[in-house]
Amino acid sequence: MNLVFHQAALGDFALILPLLRGLEGPTTLVAPWSRGRLASALIEDVSAMDIELFEFTRLHSEDGPHTLSPAVAELFEDAKTVISFVSRDDDPWAEHVVRLAPQCNLVCLDTRPPKEWYGHLADWHREKLLSHGIALAEIEVPRRSDPYGPLVIHPGSGTREKCWHRERFEALLDRCHEQHRSVRVIFGEAEASRWQQEVVEQWHERYHAVGCASIEHLVEQLLGASAFLGNDAGPTHLAAQLGLPTTALFGPTDPEVWAPRGPEVTVVAPDEPTGMDWLTIERVTELVLQ
């Protein structure tokens, strides 16, 4: 049995879904509960446990958990492989896991590749696991698209610099309306808190933007779409992993490392990482309305 620990941003979570698909045998993902449940719904043989359980949080302390519930004790007893995105291989967390599961093959991975690595993050994960004798199967995500569904557009990102300018999104949305292109606009928490309240209200009124306060609500908004357009952000990576035709707008980050993985991904990126000023309304409109 495989045991995978992960607690990072939504985009980082979406980027480990190919890893979860490729592991051989049953896998338990220990993660924030909503993300674990989503992974178990998307991937056969993946079950979930909440990383906020007391035994798991105590793994980070110097003395570790003193007692384990029967369910958690069984997890460690059955684990043949433990993959951690929450620790290094020389910290208290790793020491406690080796004590609780001495039979396991423990691999500690970072959510960021090392500076000397040039390639996609998922390929680095694959290579690192292979060096520990763990081979990942290559399992394609089935394409999902409702030809009568809307284009879903998400204008935000947790990092302001990765966002295409709001005014350009507005111009794109106006052109979609002129061309009778069905569009569904979704908001994340970052936009709701970063934008002025009057702007958020204008988007709700003018573009019928929908706020997604949970991952379950986000998935509801994505399912049934014809395609997705967004910045280098968590919803973009998730849309690609759900199988939607996905267009990802890049600027300061390198798509060679961070591009979404999915069956139909179009990356729009400059020749070299730069600010989002490089990307014109005409370029994106052509992609959306072609």
Tab-separated table of C-alpha atoms in Angstrom:
chain	number	residue	atom	x	y	z
A	1	MET	CA	0.000	0.000	0.000
A	2	ASN	CA	1.180	3.512	-0.848
A	3	LEU	CA	0.867	6.381	1.592
A	4	VAL	CA	1.169	9.922	0.192
A	5	PHE	CA	1.279	13.056	2.364
A	6	HIS	CA	0.545	16.407	0.709
A	7	GLN	CA	-0.416	19.842	2.006
A	8	ALA	CA	0.167	22.685	-0.423
A	9	ALA	CA	-1.684	25.023	-2.758
A	10	LEU	CA	-4.384	23.862	-5.173
A	11	GLY	CA	-2.084	24.069	-8.196
A	12	ASP	CA	0.556	21.948	-6.467
A	13	PHE	CA	-2.156	19.433	-5.569
A	14	ALA	CA	-3.360	19.205	-9.170
A	15	LEU	CA	0.208	18.639	-10.353
A	16	ILE	CA	0.569	15.488	-8.199
A	17	LEU	CA	-2.574	13.855	-9.592
A	18	PRO	CA	-0.569	12.164	-12.403
A	19	LEU	CA	1.706	10.731	-9.700
A	20	LEU	CA	-1.284	9.338	-7.800
A	21	ARG	CA	-2.656	7.815	-11.005
A	22	GLY	CA	0.655	6.183	-11.818
A	23	LEU	CA	1.361	4.453	-8.499
A	24	GLU	CA	0.870	0.705	-8.468
A	25	GLY	CA	-1.615	-0.688	-5.977
A	26	PRO	CA	-3.953	1.000	-3.488
A	27	THR	CA	-2.960	4.458	-2.273
A	28	THR	CA	-4.075	6.529	0.700
A	29	LEU	CA	-3.677	10.267	0.249
A	30	VAL	CA	-3.248	12.156	3.519
A	31	ALA	CA	-4.163	15.720	2.632
A	32	PRO	CA	-6.663	18.471	3.421
A	33	TRP	CA	-9.944	16.605	3.496
A	34	SER	CA	-11.629	18.271	0.517
A	35	ARG	CA	-8.645	17.615	-1.760
A	36	GLY	CA	-8.280	14.048	-0.583
A	37	ARG	CA	-11.929	13.374	-1.312
A	38	LEU	CA	-11.573	14.877	-4.786
A	39	ALA	CA	-8.543	12.709	-5.563
A	40	SER	CA	-10.406	9.593	-4.418
A	41	ALA	CA	-13.354	10.537	-6.656
A	42	LEU	CA	-11.112	11.063	-9.692
A	43	ILE	CA	-8.674	8.163	-9.315
A	44	GLU	CA	-9.434	4.501	-8.791
A	45	ASP	CA	-7.718	2.830	-5.803
A	46	VAL	CA	-7.092	6.167	-4.057
A	47	SER	CA	-8.647	6.734	-0.636
A	48	ALA	CA	-8.312	9.775	1.611
A	49	MET	CA	-7.525	10.691	5.198
A	50	ASP	CA	-7.509	14.153	6.726
A	51	ILE	CA	-4.005	15.494	7.319
A	52	GLU	CA	-5.327	17.547	10.255
A	53	LEU	CA	-5.849	14.404	12.345
A	54	PHE	CA	-3.931	14.695	15.613
A	55	GLU	CA	-1.590	11.775	14.880
A	56	PHE	CA	-0.490	13.344	11.603
A	57	THR	CA	0.077	16.843	12.982
A	58	ARG	CA	2.143	15.358	15.855
A	59	LEU	CA	4.558	13.853	13.335
A	60	HIS	CA	6.119	17.314	13.004
A	61	SER	CA	6.891	17.597	16.724
A	62	GLU	CA	10.166	16.470	18.297
A	63	ASP	CA	8.605	13.652	20.330
A	64	GLY	CA	5.989	12.624	17.754
A	65	PRO	CA	2.669	10.881	18.429
A	66	HIS	CA	2.677	8.634	21.494
A	67	THR	CA	-0.436	6.672	20.574
A	68	LEU	CA	-2.174	5.967	17.285
A	69	SER	CA	-5.794	5.216	16.546
A	70	PRO	CA	-6.345	1.717	15.098
A	71	ALA	CA	-7.012	3.160	11.633
A	72	VAL	CA	-3.813	5.233	11.555
A	73	ALA	CA	-1.739	2.415	13.082
A	74	GLU	CA	-2.957	0.097	10.330
A	75	LEU	CA	-1.973	2.647	7.681
A	76	PHE	CA	1.634	2.683	8.841
A	77	GLU	CA	1.749	-1.093	9.338
A	78	ASP	CA	0.567	-1.712	5.759
A	79	ALA	CA	2.596	1.011	4.059
A	80	LYS	CA	5.198	-0.287	1.622
A	81	THR	CA	5.874	3.147	0.128
A	82	VAL	CA	5.546	6.522	1.855
A	83	ILE	CA	5.823	9.634	-0.322
A	84	SER	CA	6.021	12.903	1.568
A	85	PHE	CA	5.583	16.429	0.258
A	86	VAL	CA	5.511	17.776	3.832
A	87	SER	CA	9.020	17.026	5.116
A	88	ARG	CA	12.690	16.510	4.415
A	89	ASP	CA	14.334	13.130	4.810
A	90	ASP	CA	16.325	14.278	7.867
A	91	ASP	CA	13.701	16.032	9.999
A	92	PRO	CA	11.608	14.777	12.955
A	93	TRP	CA	8.664	13.967	10.674
A	94	ALA	CA	10.743	11.524	8.636
A	95	GLU	CA	12.291	10.002	11.753
A	96	HIS	CA	8.860	9.312	13.248
A	97	VAL	CA	7.559	7.766	10.023
A	98	VAL	CA	10.557	5.425	9.836
A	99	ARG	CA	9.904	4.432	13.448
A	100	LEU	CA	6.206	3.792	12.797
A	101	ALA	CA	6.721	2.084	9.431
A	102	PRO	CA	10.253	0.636	9.417
A	103	GLN	CA	9.370	-1.580	6.465
A	104	CYS	CA	8.503	1.341	4.162
A	105	ASN	CA	10.401	2.927	1.302
A	106	LEU	CA	10.304	6.607	2.313
A	107	VAL	CA	10.723	9.254	-0.401
A	108	CYS	CA	10.575	12.961	0.461
A	109	LEU	CA	9.744	15.223	-2.471
A	110	ASP	CA	9.551	18.985	-2.745
A	111	THR	CA	6.715	20.860	-4.419
A	112	ARG	CA	9.448	22.822	-6.226
A	113	PRO	CA	12.167	21.196	-8.351
A	114	PRO	CA	15.835	21.959	-7.626
A	115	LYS	CA	17.440	24.883	-9.464
A	116	GLU	CA	19.586	22.559	-11.560
A	117	TRP	CA	16.532	20.729	-12.911
A	118	TYR	CA	15.208	21.947	-16.261
A	119	GLY	CA	12.025	20.199	-17.198
A	120	HIS	CA	8.532	19.726	-15.921
A	121	LEU	CA	7.901	19.288	-12.201
A	122	ALA	CA	6.000	16.043	-12.802
A	123	ASP	CA	8.977	14.613	-14.704
A	124	TRP	CA	11.279	15.455	-11.802
A	125	HIS	CA	8.918	13.647	-9.421
A	126	ARG	CA	8.925	10.658	-11.751
A	127	GLU	CA	12.730	10.594	-11.972
A	128	LYS	CA	13.172	10.984	-8.207
A	129	LEU	CA	10.758	8.122	-7.497
A	130	LEU	CA	12.430	5.923	-10.088
A	131	SER	CA	15.765	6.456	-8.320
A	132	HIS	CA	14.091	4.878	-5.262
A	133	GLY	CA	12.816	1.914	-7.256
A	134	ILE	CA	9.281	3.265	-7.715
A	135	ALA	CA	8.068	3.286	-11.306
A	136	LEU	CA	4.987	5.270	-12.285
A	137	ALA	CA	2.617	4.058	-14.975
A	138	GLU	CA	1.677	6.645	-17.593
A	139	ILE	CA	-2.103	6.895	-17.427
A	140	GLU	CA	-3.797	9.460	-19.634
A	141	VAL	CA	-6.645	11.590	-18.337
A	142	PRO	CA	-9.729	11.156	-20.550
A	143	ARG	CA	-10.808	14.284	-22.413
A	144	ARG	CA	-13.971	15.869	-21.036
A	145	SER	CA	-15.857	18.561	-22.923
A	146	ASP	CA	-19.512	19.440	-23.368
A	147	PRO	CA	-19.756	21.088	-26.804
A	148	TYR	CA	-22.867	22.946	-25.648
A	149	GLY	CA	-21.325	24.033	-22.362
A	150	PRO	CA	-19.824	27.435	-21.585
A	151	LEU	CA	-16.225	28.520	-21.743
A	152	VAL	CA	-15.175	28.866	-18.100
A	153	ILE	CA	-12.864	31.817	-17.416
A	154	HIS	CA	-10.956	32.345	-14.167
A	155	PRO	CA	-9.175	35.744	-14.073
A	156	GLY	CA	-7.117	35.280	-10.917
A	157	SER	CA	-4.157	33.628	-9.248
A	158	GLY	CA	-2.726	33.511	-5.766
A	159	THR	CA	0.214	35.527	-7.115
A	160	ARG	CA	-0.729	38.947	-8.494
A	161	GLU	CA	2.151	39.006	-11.003
A	162	LYS	CA	0.810	35.891	-12.756
A	163	CYS	CA	-2.540	37.544	-13.521
A	164	TRP	CA	-3.393	38.874	-16.967
A	165	HIS	CA	-4.717	42.402	-16.494
A	166	ARG	CA	-8.304	42.643	-15.312
A	167	GLU	CA	-9.147	45.257	-17.954
A	168	ARG	CA	-8.011	42.875	-20.689
A	169	PHE	CA	-10.178	40.130	-19.282
A	170	GLU	CA	-13.077	42.585	-19.342
A	171	ALA	CA	-12.402	43.405	-23.008
A	172	LEU	CA	-12.238	39.688	-23.806
A	173	LEU	CA	-15.536	39.034	-22.018
A	174	ASP	CA	-17.194	41.898	-23.897
A	175	ARG	CA	-16.022	40.458	-27.215
A	176	CYS	CA	-17.293	37.003	-26.244
A	177	HIS	CA	-20.683	38.584	-25.491
A	178	GLU	CA	-20.671	40.351	-28.862
A	179	GLN	CA	-19.960	37.036	-30.601
A	180	HIS	CA	-22.621	35.211	-28.521
A	181	ARG	CA	-19.978	32.951	-26.980
A	182	SER	CA	-21.352	31.355	-23.828
A	183	VAL	CA	-19.049	32.154	-20.898
A	184	ARG	CA	-19.057	31.332	-17.187
A	185	VAL	CA	-16.790	33.503	-15.027
A	186	ILE	CA	-15.547	32.137	-11.712
A	187	PHE	CA	-13.823	33.902	-8.837
A	188	GLY	CA	-11.463	32.527	-6.240
A	189	GLU	CA	-10.767	33.872	-2.776
A	190	ALA	CA	-7.709	35.778	-4.046
A	191	GLU	CA	-9.731	37.967	-6.420
A	192	ALA	CA	-12.530	38.509	-3.908
A	193	SER	CA	-10.034	39.835	-1.342
A	194	ARG	CA	-7.636	41.629	-3.714
A	195	TRP	CA	-10.089	43.501	-5.923
A	196	GLN	CA	-12.070	46.474	-4.694
A	197	GLN	CA	-15.551	45.498	-3.557
A	198	GLU	CA	-17.198	47.690	-6.176
A	199	VAL	CA	-15.230	45.906	-8.918
A	200	VAL	CA	-16.289	42.502	-7.596
A	201	GLU	CA	-19.911	43.672	-7.559
A	202	GLN	CA	-19.593	44.982	-11.118
A	203	TRP	CA	-18.310	41.609	-12.282
A	204	HIS	CA	-21.160	39.826	-10.511
A	205	GLU	CA	-23.674	42.144	-12.183
A	206	ARG	CA	-22.079	42.533	-15.602
A	207	TYR	CA	-20.568	39.069	-16.165
A	208	HIS	CA	-22.577	36.982	-13.662
A	209	ALA	CA	-19.304	35.956	-12.012
A	210	VAL	CA	-19.612	33.107	-9.510
A	211	GLY	CA	-17.493	32.984	-6.362
A	212	CYS	CA	-16.012	29.568	-5.534
A	213	ALA	CA	-15.287	29.367	-1.828
A	214	SER	CA	-14.595	25.616	-1.815
A	215	ILE	CA	-12.975	23.065	-4.074
A	216	GLU	CA	-16.304	21.232	-4.337
A	217	HIS	CA	-17.984	24.368	-5.686
A	218	LEU	CA	-15.093	24.950	-8.076
A	219	VAL	CA	-15.433	21.441	-9.518
A	220	GLU	CA	-19.192	21.959	-9.922
A	221	GLN	CA	-18.502	25.060	-12.002
A	222	LEU	CA	-15.926	23.279	-14.156
A	223	LEU	CA	-17.947	20.183	-14.955
A	224	GLY	CA	-20.133	20.620	-17.996
A	225	ALA	CA	-17.845	23.256	-19.538
A	226	SER	CA	-16.754	23.193	-23.149
A	227	ALA	CA	-13.305	24.583	-22.290
A	228	PHE	CA	-11.344	26.589	-19.718
A	229	LEU	CA	-9.203	29.726	-19.845
A	230	GLY	CA	-7.090	31.019	-16.982
A	231	ASN	CA	-3.738	32.197	-15.664
A	232	ASP	CA	-1.045	29.971	-14.200
A	233	ALA	CA	-3.193	29.179	-11.167
A	234	GLY	CA	-4.758	26.299	-9.257
A	235	PRO	CA	-8.102	26.234	-11.116
A	236	THR	CA	-6.253	26.075	-14.452
A	237	HIS	CA	-4.232	23.053	-13.351
A	238	LEU	CA	-7.336	21.401	-11.937
A	239	ALA	CA	-9.331	22.006	-15.128
A	240	ALA	CA	-6.596	20.305	-17.154
A	241	GLN	CA	-6.590	17.320	-14.794
A	242	LEU	CA	-10.364	17.062	-15.084
A	243	GLY	CA	-9.817	16.588	-18.826
A	244	LEU	CA	-11.120	19.947	-20.036
A	245	PRO	CA	-9.544	21.633	-23.066
A	246	THR	CA	-7.478	24.179	-21.149
A	247	THR	CA	-5.777	27.381	-22.259
A	248	ALA	CA	-3.188	28.623	-19.753
A	249	LEU	CA	-1.843	32.188	-19.880
A	250	PHE	CA	1.779	32.474	-18.747
A	251	GLY	CA	4.139	35.378	-18.134
A	252	PRO	CA	6.626	35.379	-15.242
A	253	THR	CA	6.620	31.614	-14.655
A	254	ASP	CA	8.210	29.022	-16.912
A	255	PRO	CA	5.733	26.643	-18.587
A	256	GLU	CA	8.564	24.183	-19.186
A	257	VAL	CA	8.327	23.558	-15.436
A	258	TRP	CA	4.792	24.614	-14.505
A	259	ALA	CA	2.502	23.998	-17.480
A	260	PRO	CA	-0.768	22.227	-16.642
A	261	ARG	CA	-0.869	18.532	-17.488
A	262	GLY	CA	-3.927	17.198	-19.258
A	263	PRO	CA	-5.207	15.703	-22.517
A	264	GLU	CA	-5.674	19.053	-24.311
A	265	VAL	CA	-3.619	21.942	-22.945
A	266	THR	CA	-2.719	25.077	-24.886
A	267	VAL	CA	0.009	27.180	-23.274
A	268	VAL	CA	0.245	30.833	-24.265
A	269	ALA	CA	3.659	32.045	-23.138
A	270	PRO	CA	6.397	34.517	-24.106
A	271	ASP	CA	9.757	33.333	-25.391
A	272	GLU	CA	11.272	34.201	-21.998
A	273	PRO	CA	9.502	34.689	-18.649
A	274	THR	CA	8.268	38.259	-18.308
A	275	GLY	CA	5.362	40.305	-16.957
A	276	MET	CA	1.834	39.755	-18.238
A	277	ASP	CA	1.932	43.010	-20.253
A	278	TRP	CA	3.279	40.990	-23.171
A	279	LEU	CA	-0.060	39.281	-23.840
A	280	THR	CA	-2.480	41.216	-26.037
A	281	ILE	CA	-6.266	41.090	-26.080
A	282	GLU	CA	-6.126	40.186	-29.775
A	283	ARG	CA	-3.972	37.114	-29.141
A	284	VAL	CA	-6.302	35.693	-26.506
A	285	THR	CA	-9.476	36.637	-28.378
A	286	GLU	CA	-8.238	34.792	-31.435
A	287	LEU	CA	-7.690	31.646	-29.352
A	288	VAL	CA	-11.075	31.851	-27.651
A	289	LEU	CA	-13.224	32.720	-30.660
A	290	GLN	CA	-11.463	30.722	-33.373
